[in-house]
């Protein structure tokens, strides 16, 4: 099989680059704070709500720890806008809306990956400080 680190180091940066390259820079820059608001707190809320649903209504609390449920929540929170963007272009949606969705997805994936990696380290029993989490986010 394929080594997971190859996917992390080769394929994901290529997909992120392609998405960033085709985005409209000026619209992205103008809408940056809205995109950041959707990608940051949006991922955090979605991850937390997913974990709560996994642990309580679905009753997997005996199978998953909080860190593991948050890892799964982070994976479920990462979005891929390909179908949505294609549909928006078909119906003639504005460039601003397309850029908001593509930009949110671009930052959303990175945020979800950082949440996943942080929760993975916590699940392994390692402790992380706020500075280490920020460094992880900036590195990705």
PDB file of C-alpha atoms in Angstrom:
ATOM      1  CA  UNK A   1       0.000   0.000   0.000  1.00  0.00           C
ATOM      2  CA  UNK A   2       0.874   3.634  -0.116  1.00  0.00           C
ATOM      3  CA  UNK A   3       2.705   5.168   2.818  1.00  0.00           C
ATOM      4  CA  UNK A   4       0.451   7.721   4.623  1.00  0.00           C
ATOM      5  CA  UNK A   5       3.285  10.244   4.862  1.00  0.00           C
ATOM      6  CA  UNK A   6       3.521  10.335   1.061  1.00  0.00           C
ATOM      7  CA  UNK A   7      -0.117  11.403   0.885  1.00  0.00           C
ATOM      8  CA  UNK A   8       0.479  14.066   3.546  1.00  0.00           C
ATOM      9  CA  UNK A   9       3.680  15.415   2.004  1.00  0.00           C
ATOM     10  CA  UNK A  10       2.999  15.083  -1.742  1.00  0.00           C
ATOM     11  CA  UNK A  11      -0.660  14.840  -2.688  1.00  0.00           C
ATOM     12  CA  UNK A  12      -2.330  17.181  -0.201  1.00  0.00           C
ATOM     13  CA  UNK A  13       0.025  20.120  -0.945  1.00  0.00           C
ATOM     14  CA  UNK A  14      -0.582  19.584  -4.671  1.00  0.00           C
ATOM     15  CA  UNK A  15      -4.365  19.707  -4.194  1.00  0.00           C
ATOM     16  CA  UNK A  16      -4.118  22.782  -1.962  1.00  0.00           C
ATOM     17  CA  UNK A  17      -1.838  24.518  -4.482  1.00  0.00           C
ATOM     18  CA  UNK A  18      -4.232  23.780  -7.343  1.00  0.00           C
ATOM     19  CA  UNK A  19      -7.177  25.163  -5.395  1.00  0.00           C
ATOM     20  CA  UNK A  20      -5.249  28.274  -4.328  1.00  0.00           C
ATOM     21  CA  UNK A  21      -3.873  28.825  -7.838  1.00  0.00           C
ATOM     22  CA  UNK A  22      -7.283  28.904  -9.503  1.00  0.00           C
ATOM     23  CA  UNK A  23      -8.843  31.193  -6.861  1.00  0.00           C
ATOM     24  CA  UNK A  24      -9.371  34.875  -7.640  1.00  0.00           C
ATOM     25  CA  UNK A  25      -6.724  36.560  -5.486  1.00  0.00           C
ATOM     26  CA  UNK A  26      -8.394  39.977  -5.236  1.00  0.00           C
ATOM     27  CA  UNK A  27     -11.780  38.573  -4.261  1.00  0.00           C
ATOM     28  CA  UNK A  28     -10.108  36.162  -1.827  1.00  0.00           C
ATOM     29  CA  UNK A  29      -8.204  39.024  -0.210  1.00  0.00           C
ATOM     30  CA  UNK A  30     -11.313  41.211   0.013  1.00  0.00           C
ATOM     31  CA  UNK A  31     -13.355  38.389   1.589  1.00  0.00           C
ATOM     32  CA  UNK A  32     -10.513  36.948   3.697  1.00  0.00           C
ATOM     33  CA  UNK A  33     -12.057  37.656   7.115  1.00  0.00           C
ATOM     34  CA  UNK A  34     -15.372  36.057   6.173  1.00  0.00           C
ATOM     35  CA  UNK A  35     -13.533  33.037   4.773  1.00  0.00           C
ATOM     36  CA  UNK A  36     -11.438  32.808   7.938  1.00  0.00           C
ATOM     37  CA  UNK A  37     -14.551  33.050  10.117  1.00  0.00           C
ATOM     38  CA  UNK A  38     -16.172  30.183   8.207  1.00  0.00           C
ATOM     39  CA  UNK A  39     -13.039  28.032   8.213  1.00  0.00           C
ATOM     40  CA  UNK A  40     -11.815  28.561  11.789  1.00  0.00           C
ATOM     41  CA  UNK A  41     -14.791  28.675  14.138  1.00  0.00           C
ATOM     42  CA  UNK A  42     -16.886  26.795  11.580  1.00  0.00           C
ATOM     43  CA  UNK A  43     -14.558  23.793  11.685  1.00  0.00           C
ATOM     44  CA  UNK A  44     -14.273  23.974  15.469  1.00  0.00           C
ATOM     45  CA  UNK A  45     -18.050  24.018  15.951  1.00  0.00           C
ATOM     46  CA  UNK A  46     -18.623  21.278  13.375  1.00  0.00           C
ATOM     47  CA  UNK A  47     -15.886  19.111  14.909  1.00  0.00           C
ATOM     48  CA  UNK A  48     -17.261  19.542  18.418  1.00  0.00           C
ATOM     49  CA  UNK A  49     -20.873  18.882  17.400  1.00  0.00           C
ATOM     50  CA  UNK A  50     -19.831  15.781  15.443  1.00  0.00           C
ATOM     51  CA  UNK A  51     -17.914  14.469  18.459  1.00  0.00           C
ATOM     52  CA  UNK A  52     -20.872  15.085  20.783  1.00  0.00           C
ATOM     53  CA  UNK A  53     -23.226  13.236  18.406  1.00  0.00           C
ATOM     54  CA  UNK A  54     -20.751  10.352  18.093  1.00  0.00           C
ATOM     55  CA  UNK A  55     -20.357  10.023  21.860  1.00  0.00           C
ATOM     56  CA  UNK A  56     -23.900  10.564  23.097  1.00  0.00           C
ATOM     57  CA  UNK A  57     -26.868  10.105  20.730  1.00  0.00           C
ATOM     58  CA  UNK A  58     -25.011   7.420  18.763  1.00  0.00           C
ATOM     59  CA  UNK A  59     -23.686   6.044  22.082  1.00  0.00           C
ATOM     60  CA  UNK A  60     -20.115   5.271  21.056  1.00  0.00           C
ATOM     61  CA  UNK A  61     -18.767   6.591  24.366  1.00  0.00           C
ATOM     62  CA  UNK A  62     -17.574   3.102  25.312  1.00  0.00           C
ATOM     63  CA  UNK A  63     -15.685   2.765  22.003  1.00  0.00           C
ATOM     64  CA  UNK A  64     -14.270   6.280  21.531  1.00  0.00           C
ATOM     65  CA  UNK A  65     -12.437   8.654  23.830  1.00  0.00           C
ATOM     66  CA  UNK A  66     -13.096  12.384  23.476  1.00  0.00           C
ATOM     67  CA  UNK A  67      -9.845  12.799  21.530  1.00  0.00           C
ATOM     68  CA  UNK A  68     -10.806   9.997  19.125  1.00  0.00           C
ATOM     69  CA  UNK A  69     -14.316  11.391  18.662  1.00  0.00           C
ATOM     70  CA  UNK A  70     -12.822  14.823  17.950  1.00  0.00           C
ATOM     71  CA  UNK A  71     -10.439  13.231  15.420  1.00  0.00           C
ATOM     72  CA  UNK A  72     -13.401  11.704  13.594  1.00  0.00           C
ATOM     73  CA  UNK A  73     -15.270  15.000  13.888  1.00  0.00           C
ATOM     74  CA  UNK A  74     -12.328  16.812  12.267  1.00  0.00           C
ATOM     75  CA  UNK A  75     -12.317  14.351   9.366  1.00  0.00           C
ATOM     76  CA  UNK A  76     -16.066  14.806   8.905  1.00  0.00           C
ATOM     77  CA  UNK A  77     -15.713  18.605   9.069  1.00  0.00           C
ATOM     78  CA  UNK A  78     -13.334  18.842   6.116  1.00  0.00           C
ATOM     79  CA  UNK A  79     -15.324  19.846   3.061  1.00  0.00           C
ATOM     80  CA  UNK A  80     -14.812  19.421  -0.660  1.00  0.00           C
ATOM     81  CA  UNK A  81     -16.680  21.990  -2.740  1.00  0.00           C
ATOM     82  CA  UNK A  82     -16.199  20.442  -6.195  1.00  0.00           C
ATOM     83  CA  UNK A  83     -19.862  19.536  -6.759  1.00  0.00           C
ATOM     84  CA  UNK A  84     -21.134  22.746  -5.156  1.00  0.00           C
ATOM     85  CA  UNK A  85     -18.793  24.994  -7.172  1.00  0.00           C
ATOM     86  CA  UNK A  86     -19.721  23.206 -10.408  1.00  0.00           C
ATOM     87  CA  UNK A  87     -23.407  23.726  -9.614  1.00  0.00           C
ATOM     88  CA  UNK A  88     -22.854  27.399  -8.736  1.00  0.00           C
ATOM     89  CA  UNK A  89     -21.047  27.994 -12.029  1.00  0.00           C
ATOM     90  CA  UNK A  90     -23.870  26.250 -13.889  1.00  0.00           C
ATOM     91  CA  UNK A  91     -26.514  28.523 -12.361  1.00  0.00           C
ATOM     92  CA  UNK A  92     -24.361  31.642 -12.819  1.00  0.00           C
ATOM     93  CA  UNK A  93     -23.572  32.451  -9.188  1.00  0.00           C
ATOM     94  CA  UNK A  94     -21.337  35.427  -8.448  1.00  0.00           C
ATOM     95  CA  UNK A  95     -17.555  35.222  -8.370  1.00  0.00           C
ATOM     96  CA  UNK A  96     -17.725  36.385  -4.736  1.00  0.00           C
ATOM     97  CA  UNK A  97     -19.843  33.387  -3.697  1.00  0.00           C
ATOM     98  CA  UNK A  98     -17.591  30.972  -5.604  1.00  0.00           C
ATOM     99  CA  UNK A  99     -14.508  32.486  -3.964  1.00  0.00           C
ATOM    100  CA  UNK A 100     -16.097  32.322  -0.498  1.00  0.00           C
ATOM    101  CA  UNK A 101     -16.862  28.626  -0.903  1.00  0.00           C
ATOM    102  CA  UNK A 102     -13.521  27.704  -2.487  1.00  0.00           C
ATOM    103  CA  UNK A 103     -11.563  29.813   0.024  1.00  0.00           C
ATOM    104  CA  UNK A 104     -13.462  28.380   2.977  1.00  0.00           C
ATOM    105  CA  UNK A 105     -12.759  24.876   1.738  1.00  0.00           C
ATOM    106  CA  UNK A 106      -9.083  25.678   1.231  1.00  0.00           C
ATOM    107  CA  UNK A 107      -8.634  26.974   4.788  1.00  0.00           C
ATOM    108  CA  UNK A 108     -11.134  24.484   6.218  1.00  0.00           C
ATOM    109  CA  UNK A 109      -9.061  21.506   5.089  1.00  0.00           C
ATOM    110  CA  UNK A 110      -5.929  22.887   6.735  1.00  0.00           C
ATOM    111  CA  UNK A 111      -7.780  23.677   9.947  1.00  0.00           C
ATOM    112  CA  UNK A 112      -9.367  20.219  10.056  1.00  0.00           C
ATOM    113  CA  UNK A 113      -5.962  18.626   9.469  1.00  0.00           C
ATOM    114  CA  UNK A 114      -4.418  20.549  12.365  1.00  0.00           C
ATOM    115  CA  UNK A 115      -7.323  19.592  14.664  1.00  0.00           C
ATOM    116  CA  UNK A 116      -6.925  15.953  13.608  1.00  0.00           C
ATOM    117  CA  UNK A 117      -3.149  15.933  14.214  1.00  0.00           C
ATOM    118  CA  UNK A 118      -3.487  17.676  17.586  1.00  0.00           C
ATOM    119  CA  UNK A 119      -6.170  15.210  18.706  1.00  0.00           C
ATOM    120  CA  UNK A 120      -4.035  12.319  17.443  1.00  0.00           C
ATOM    121  CA  UNK A 121      -1.165  13.421  19.663  1.00  0.00           C
ATOM    122  CA  UNK A 122      -3.530  13.856  22.614  1.00  0.00           C
ATOM    123  CA  UNK A 123      -5.009  10.383  21.968  1.00  0.00           C
ATOM    124  CA  UNK A 124      -1.459   8.997  22.081  1.00  0.00           C
ATOM    125  CA  UNK A 125      -1.041  10.563  25.520  1.00  0.00           C
ATOM    126  CA  UNK A 126       1.142  13.503  24.504  1.00  0.00           C
ATOM    127  CA  UNK A 127       0.429  16.962  25.845  1.00  0.00           C
ATOM    128  CA  UNK A 128       0.517  20.058  23.658  1.00  0.00           C
ATOM    129  CA  UNK A 129       0.677  23.702  24.602  1.00  0.00           C
ATOM    130  CA  UNK A 130      -1.034  26.549  22.787  1.00  0.00           C
ATOM    131  CA  UNK A 131       2.244  27.604  21.142  1.00  0.00           C
ATOM    132  CA  UNK A 132       2.810  24.090  19.769  1.00  0.00           C
ATOM    133  CA  UNK A 133      -0.711  24.035  18.312  1.00  0.00           C
ATOM    134  CA  UNK A 134      -0.170  27.433  16.651  1.00  0.00           C
ATOM    135  CA  UNK A 135       3.155  26.227  15.223  1.00  0.00           C
ATOM    136  CA  UNK A 136       1.405  23.146  13.776  1.00  0.00           C
ATOM    137  CA  UNK A 137      -1.229  25.342  12.143  1.00  0.00           C
ATOM    138  CA  UNK A 138       1.356  27.700  10.629  1.00  0.00           C
ATOM    139  CA  UNK A 139       3.487  24.788   9.371  1.00  0.00           C
ATOM    140  CA  UNK A 140       0.545  23.248   7.520  1.00  0.00           C
TER     141      UNK A 140
END
